[in-house]
Structures are given as C-alpha cells and as structure tokens.
Amino acid sequence: MIVRIMGEGQVKLADSHFTELNKLDDELLEEMESGDESGFRRTLHALLDKVRELGEPLPDDALEPSELILPAPDATLGEVRAMLSDDGLIPG
C-alpha cells in the first residue's frame, strides 16, 4: 500500500504492518475523543515514526496514487479530526 505523510512524501508499506499501525491509530482516536492533547501529539508522532520505519520511501518524483493519507507531524487535533473516518486514520 502507498501511504502519504502530508508535507513529507510517500512510502510503500506492506499490508502485514497494518495490525501494528492500527493499535497506534486506535490509541490516537481515544486520545482525540478524550481531548488529551499531549497524548495525541505523542501517539501521532509514534504512528508516523512507525510508518517511516516500516515503509520504503518512494522517490520524490514518483507519481503513485496514495491509498492512505496521514497528517503532517505538526497537524493540530482539529485538523486530524477532520481527516478521520469511523475507523480512525487507518482503515480496518
């Protein structure tokens, strides 16, 4: 799956990693619902770091369609809330 981190670029990520990423996504969703700004910030960074760690960066000139778009590291709670689906940021 091709994942875009807004403001950074794209990475190719194996589907097998999504179970691990969904755990962080669920934690992020809980922190957003409770208004835990510091927890939200910490978990957002952990999620993005894990995507960077597990994914293979695509070249800047690659024109692959992104199947999943994640917020920038400095995104606000409100900006991320606007990106959410019923499943959180990551489907499943």
Backbone as a printed PyTorch tensor [residue, N CA C, xyz], in Angstrom:
tensor([[[  0.8460,  -1.1760,   0.0000],
         [  0.0000,   0.0000,   0.0000],
         [  0.8920,   1.2420,   0.0000]],

        [[  0.4980,   2.2420,  -0.7450],
         [  1.2220,   3.5080,  -0.7910],
         [  0.5940,   4.4550,   0.2310]],

        [[  1.4270,   4.9630,   1.1290],
         [  0.9880,   5.8640,   2.1950],
         [  1.6890,   7.2030,   2.0310]],

        [[  0.9220,   8.2690,   2.0850],
         [  1.4860,   9.6270,   2.0370],
         [  1.4150,  10.2420,   3.4200]],

        [[  2.5350,  10.7940,   3.8590],
         [  2.5470,  11.6340,   5.0570],
         [  2.5660,  13.0590,   4.5370]],

        [[  1.5340,  13.8070,   4.8570],
         [  1.3990,  15.1620,   4.3160],
         [  2.6460,  15.9970,   4.6150]],

        [[  3.1450,  16.6460,   3.5880],
         [  4.3080,  17.5050,   3.7310],
         [  5.6360,  16.7740,   3.6820]],

        [[  5.6140,  15.4380,   3.5630],
         [  6.8600,  14.6660,   3.5730],
         [  7.0750,  13.8420,   2.3180]],

        [[  6.0730,  13.1490,   1.8670],
         [  6.2330,  12.2680,   0.7230],
         [  5.5210,  10.9530,   0.9460]],

        [[  5.8690,   9.9720,   0.1150],
         [  5.1890,   8.6920,   0.1300],
         [  6.1230,   7.5600,   0.5280]],

        [[  5.5310,   6.5190,   1.1180],
         [  6.2610,   5.2890,   1.4220],
         [  5.4010,   4.1120,   0.9830]],

        [[  6.0680,   3.0420,   0.6120],
         [  5.3780,   1.7870,   0.2930],
         [  5.4230,   0.9340,   1.5460]],

        [[  4.2650,   0.4730,   1.9660],
         [  4.1350,  -0.2370,   3.2330],
         [  3.4160,  -1.5610,   2.9970]],

        [[  3.9940,  -2.6560,   3.4850],
         [  3.3730,  -3.9720,   3.3510],
         [  2.0980,  -4.0370,   4.1880]],

        [[  1.0980,  -4.6960,   3.6600],
         [ -0.1750,  -4.8350,   4.3700],
         [ -0.0110,  -5.5260,   5.7240]],

        [[  1.0140,  -6.3440,   5.8520],
         [  1.2370,  -7.0800,   7.1010],
         [  1.5300,  -6.1550,   8.2910]],

        [[  1.8970,  -4.9150,   8.0330],
         [  2.2200,  -3.9710,   9.1160],
         [  0.9920,  -3.2590,   9.6720]],

        [[ -0.1490,  -3.4250,   9.0400],
         [ -1.2990,  -2.6170,   9.4350],
         [ -1.9070,  -3.0140,  10.7750]],

        [[ -1.7130,  -4.2440,  11.2110],
         [ -2.2050,  -4.6310,  12.5430],
         [ -1.4980,  -3.8020,  13.6110]],

        [[ -0.1990,  -3.6790,  13.4810],
         [  0.5950,  -2.8820,  14.4270],
         [  0.2150,  -1.4020,  14.3600]],

        [[  0.0490,  -0.8920,  13.1460],
         [ -0.3050,   0.5170,  12.9840],
         [ -1.7170,   0.8070,  13.4860]],

        [[ -2.6180,  -0.1470,  13.3330],
         [ -3.9900,   0.0570,  13.8110],
         [ -4.0490,   0.2020,  15.3230]],

        [[ -3.1470,  -0.4430,  16.0470],
         [ -3.1080,  -0.2830,  17.5030],
         [ -2.7960,   1.1680,  17.8660]],

        [[ -1.8220,   1.7560,  17.1820],
         [ -1.4920,   3.1680,  17.4250],
         [ -2.6400,   4.0720,  16.9800]],

        [[ -3.2840,   3.7260,  15.8780],
         [ -4.4120,   4.5020,  15.3850],
         [ -5.5620,   4.4840,  16.3930]],

        [[ -5.8390,   3.3200,  16.9790],
         [ -6.8980,   3.2240,  17.9980],
         [ -6.5580,   4.0760,  19.2180]],

        [[ -5.3010,   4.0450,  19.6210],
         [ -4.8580,   4.8550,  20.7630],
         [ -5.0150,   6.3450,  20.4520]],

        [[ -4.6440,   6.7260,  19.2330],
         [ -4.7740,   8.1210,  18.8080],
         [ -6.2320,   8.5580,  18.8410]],

        [[ -7.1130,   7.7080,  18.3530],
         [ -8.5410,   8.0170,  18.3380],
         [ -9.0810,   8.2180,  19.7570]],

        [[ -8.6760,   7.3640,  20.6810],
         [ -9.1020,   7.5030,  22.0800],
         [ -8.6220,   8.8220,  22.6710]],

        [[ -7.3790,   9.1860,  22.3850],
         [ -6.8310,  10.4370,  22.9250],
         [ -7.5320,  11.6460,  22.3210]],

        [[ -7.8920,  11.5540,  21.0590],
         [ -8.6220,  12.6540,  20.4380],
         [-10.0030,  12.7980,  21.0550]],

        [[-10.6790,  11.6760,  21.2620],
         [-12.0240,  11.7160,  21.8340],
         [-12.0270,  12.2590,  23.2570]],

        [[-10.9510,  12.0020,  24.0040],
         [-10.8800,  12.4900,  25.3820],
         [-10.2680,  13.8910,  25.4690]],

        [[ -9.7600,  14.4140,  24.3350],
         [ -9.1540,  15.7400,  24.3360],
         [ -7.7630,  15.7730,  24.9420]],

        [[ -7.0920,  14.6270,  24.9830],
         [ -5.7440,  14.5180,  25.5570],
         [ -4.7170,  15.0090,  24.5310]],

        [[ -4.4640,  16.3060,  24.5460],
         [ -3.5700,  16.9340,  23.5600],
         [ -2.1560,  16.3660,  23.6090]],

        [[ -1.5860,  16.1920,  24.8020],
         [ -0.2030,  15.6910,  24.8800],
         [ -0.1350,  14.2260,  24.4450]],

        [[ -1.1300,  13.4240,  24.8250],
         [ -1.1780,  12.0340,  24.3810],
         [ -1.3710,  11.9400,  22.8770]],

        [[ -2.2360,  12.7870,  22.3390],
         [ -2.4640,  12.8560,  20.8970],
         [ -1.1680,  13.1470,  20.1580]],

        [[ -0.4490,  14.1470,  20.6210],
         [  0.8050,  14.5460,  19.9640],
         [  1.8200,  13.4020,  20.0160]],

        [[  1.9680,  12.7870,  21.1760],
         [  2.9160,  11.6800,  21.3490],
         [  2.5660,  10.4980,  20.4350]],

        [[  1.2850,  10.1310,  20.3950],
         [  0.8700,   8.9750,  19.6030],
         [  0.9130,   9.2700,  18.1070]],

        [[  0.5670,  10.4840,  17.7000],
         [  0.6820,  10.8480,  16.2830],
         [  2.1260,  10.6960,  15.8240]],

        [[  3.0680,  11.1910,  16.6150],
         [  4.4880,  11.0760,  16.2570],
         [  4.9270,   9.6140,  16.2390]],

        [[  4.4340,   8.8110,  17.1900],
         [  4.7760,   7.3820,  17.2200],
         [  4.2360,   6.6780,  15.9780]],

        [[  3.0200,   7.0170,  15.5670],
         [  2.4200,   6.4220,  14.3750],
         [  3.2200,   6.7800,  13.1200]],

        [[  3.5330,   8.0520,  12.9730],
         [  4.2930,   8.4860,  11.7930],
         [  5.7000,   7.8960,  11.8000]],

        [[  6.3350,   7.8410,  12.9620],
         [  7.6720,   7.2290,  13.0620],
         [  7.6370,   5.7660,  12.6560]],

        [[  6.5840,   5.0470,  13.0640],
         [  6.4570,   3.6290,  12.7380],
         [  6.2510,   3.4460,  11.2330]],

        [[  5.4570,   4.3130,  10.6100],
         [  5.2640,   4.2480,   9.1530],
         [  6.5920,   4.4860,   8.4460]],

        [[  7.3530,   5.4600,   8.9040],
         [  8.6660,   5.7390,   8.2950],
         [  9.6200,   4.5560,   8.4840]],

        [[  9.5770,   3.9510,   9.6740],
         [ 10.4680,   2.8320,   9.9940],
         [ 10.1370,   1.5950,   9.1490]],

        [[  8.8560,   1.2800,   9.0170],
         [  8.4400,   0.0590,   8.3450],
         [  8.3080,   0.2160,   6.8320]],

        [[  8.1240,   1.4510,   6.3790],
         [  7.8930,   1.6880,   4.9560],
         [  9.1770,   1.9230,   4.1810]],

        [[  9.0480,   1.7740,   2.8840],
         [ 10.1500,   2.0360,   1.9550],
         [  9.8430,   3.3400,   1.2250]],

        [[ 10.6650,   4.3780,   1.4310],
         [ 10.3740,   5.6680,   0.7990],
         [ 10.3610,   5.5550,  -0.7260]],

        [[  9.4000,   6.2230,  -1.3310],
         [  9.3580,   6.3130,  -2.7850],
         [ 10.1200,   7.5620,  -3.2120]],

        [[ 10.6960,   7.5540,  -4.4000],
         [ 11.4000,   8.7510,  -4.8770],
         [ 10.4500,   9.9480,  -4.9440]],

        [[ 11.0060,  11.1360,  -4.7540],
         [ 10.1880,  12.3500,  -4.7710],
         [  9.4350,  12.5320,  -6.0860]],

        [[  9.9910,  12.0240,  -7.1760],
         [  9.3460,  12.2050,  -8.4770],
         [  8.3570,  11.0840,  -8.8160]],

        [[  8.1270,  10.1580,  -7.8900],
         [  7.1550,   9.0810,  -8.1120],
         [  5.7470,   9.6680,  -8.1280]],

        [[  4.9260,   9.1730,  -9.0310],
         [  3.5600,   9.6760,  -9.1660],
         [  2.5400,   8.5810,  -8.8540]],

        [[  2.7940,   7.8240,  -7.8110],
         [  1.8940,   6.7530,  -7.3930],
         [  0.7010,   7.3490,  -6.6400]],

        [[ -0.5010,   6.8350,  -6.8950],
         [ -1.6420,   7.3110,  -6.1080],
         [ -1.5350,   6.8030,  -4.6700]],

        [[ -1.7800,   7.6780,  -3.7300],
         [ -1.7240,   7.3040,  -2.3140],
         [ -3.0340,   6.6330,  -1.9220]],

        [[ -2.9330,   5.4550,  -1.3110],
         [ -4.1200,   4.7410,  -0.8540],
         [ -4.5070,   5.1660,   0.5570]],

        [[ -3.5750,   5.7920,   1.2540],
         [ -3.8070,   6.2570,   2.6150],
         [ -3.0250,   7.5450,   2.8060]],

        [[ -3.6690,   8.5590,   3.3710],
         [ -3.0110,   9.8410,   3.6220],
         [ -3.0350,  10.0970,   5.1230]],

        [[ -1.8430,  10.3250,   5.6800],
         [ -1.7010,  10.6080,   7.1020],
         [ -1.3340,  12.0740,   7.2910]],

        [[ -1.7130,  12.6540,   8.4250],
         [ -1.4280,  14.0740,   8.6630],
         [  0.0630,  14.3410,   8.8630]],

        [[  0.4230,  15.5920,   8.6900],
         [  1.7940,  16.0380,   8.9550],
         [  2.0620,  15.9450,  10.4590]],

        [[  3.3290,  15.8240,  10.8470],
         [  3.6660,  15.7110,  12.2710],
         [  3.1840,  16.8910,  13.1150]],

        [[  3.0680,  18.0680,  12.5020],
         [  2.6530,  19.2500,  13.2590],
         [  1.1560,  19.5460,  13.1380]],

        [[  0.3840,  18.5840,  12.6100],
         [ -1.0590,  18.7800,  12.4580],
         [ -1.7130,  18.9680,  13.8340]],

        [[ -2.7230,  19.8070,  13.8470],
         [ -3.4510,  20.0340,  15.0990],
         [ -4.4880,  18.9360,  15.3060]],

        [[ -4.9840,  18.8540,  16.5190],
         [ -6.0250,  17.8980,  16.8500],
         [ -7.2380,  18.1150,  15.9550]],

        [[ -7.6030,  19.3570,  15.7080],
         [ -8.7450,  19.6740,  14.8450],
         [ -8.5150,  19.2600,  13.4020]],

        [[ -7.3170,  19.4670,  12.8910],
         [ -7.0010,  19.0680,  11.5210],
         [ -7.0770,  17.5520,  11.3620]],

        [[ -6.5680,  16.8330,  12.3450],
         [ -6.6050,  15.3740,  12.2830],
         [ -8.0410,  14.8810,  12.4330]],

        [[ -8.7870,  15.5000,  13.2900],
         [-10.1990,  15.1170,  13.4770],
         [-10.9550,  15.2300,  12.1470]],

        [[-10.6440,  16.2430,  11.3490],
         [-11.3090,  16.4370,  10.0560],
         [-10.9430,  15.3400,   9.0530]],

        [[ -9.8090,  14.6610,   9.2590],
         [ -9.3560,  13.6110,   8.3500],
         [ -9.9020,  12.2340,   8.7200]],

        [[-10.5040,  12.1110,   9.8820],
         [-10.8980,  10.7960,  10.4130],
         [-12.0950,  10.1990,   9.6930]],

        [[-12.0560,   8.8830,   9.5890],
         [-13.2360,   8.1210,   9.1990],
         [-13.7320,   7.4270,  10.4630]],

        [[-14.7220,   6.5870,  10.3410],
         [-15.2340,   5.8450,  11.5030],
         [-14.1670,   4.9210,  12.0790]],

        [[-13.2150,   4.4920,  11.2450],
         [-12.1590,   3.5850,  11.6700],
         [-10.9300,   4.3000,  12.2060]],

        [[-10.9040,   5.6250,  12.1760],
         [ -9.6970,   6.3690,  12.5430],
         [ -8.9920,   6.7920,  11.2600]],

        [[ -7.6940,   6.9820,  11.3530],
         [ -6.9080,   7.3710,  10.1850],
         [ -6.6240,   6.1810,   9.2690]],

        [[ -6.4860,   5.0060,   9.8870],
         [ -6.1220,   3.7960,   9.1470],
         [ -7.3200,   2.8660,   9.1250]],

        [[ -7.8010,   2.5190,   7.9460],
         [ -8.9630,   1.6340,   7.8580],
         [ -8.6630,   0.2410,   8.4240]],

        [[ -9.6680,  -0.3690,   8.9960],
         [ -9.5120,  -1.7470,   9.4520],
         [ -9.6050,  -1.9450,  10.9230]]])
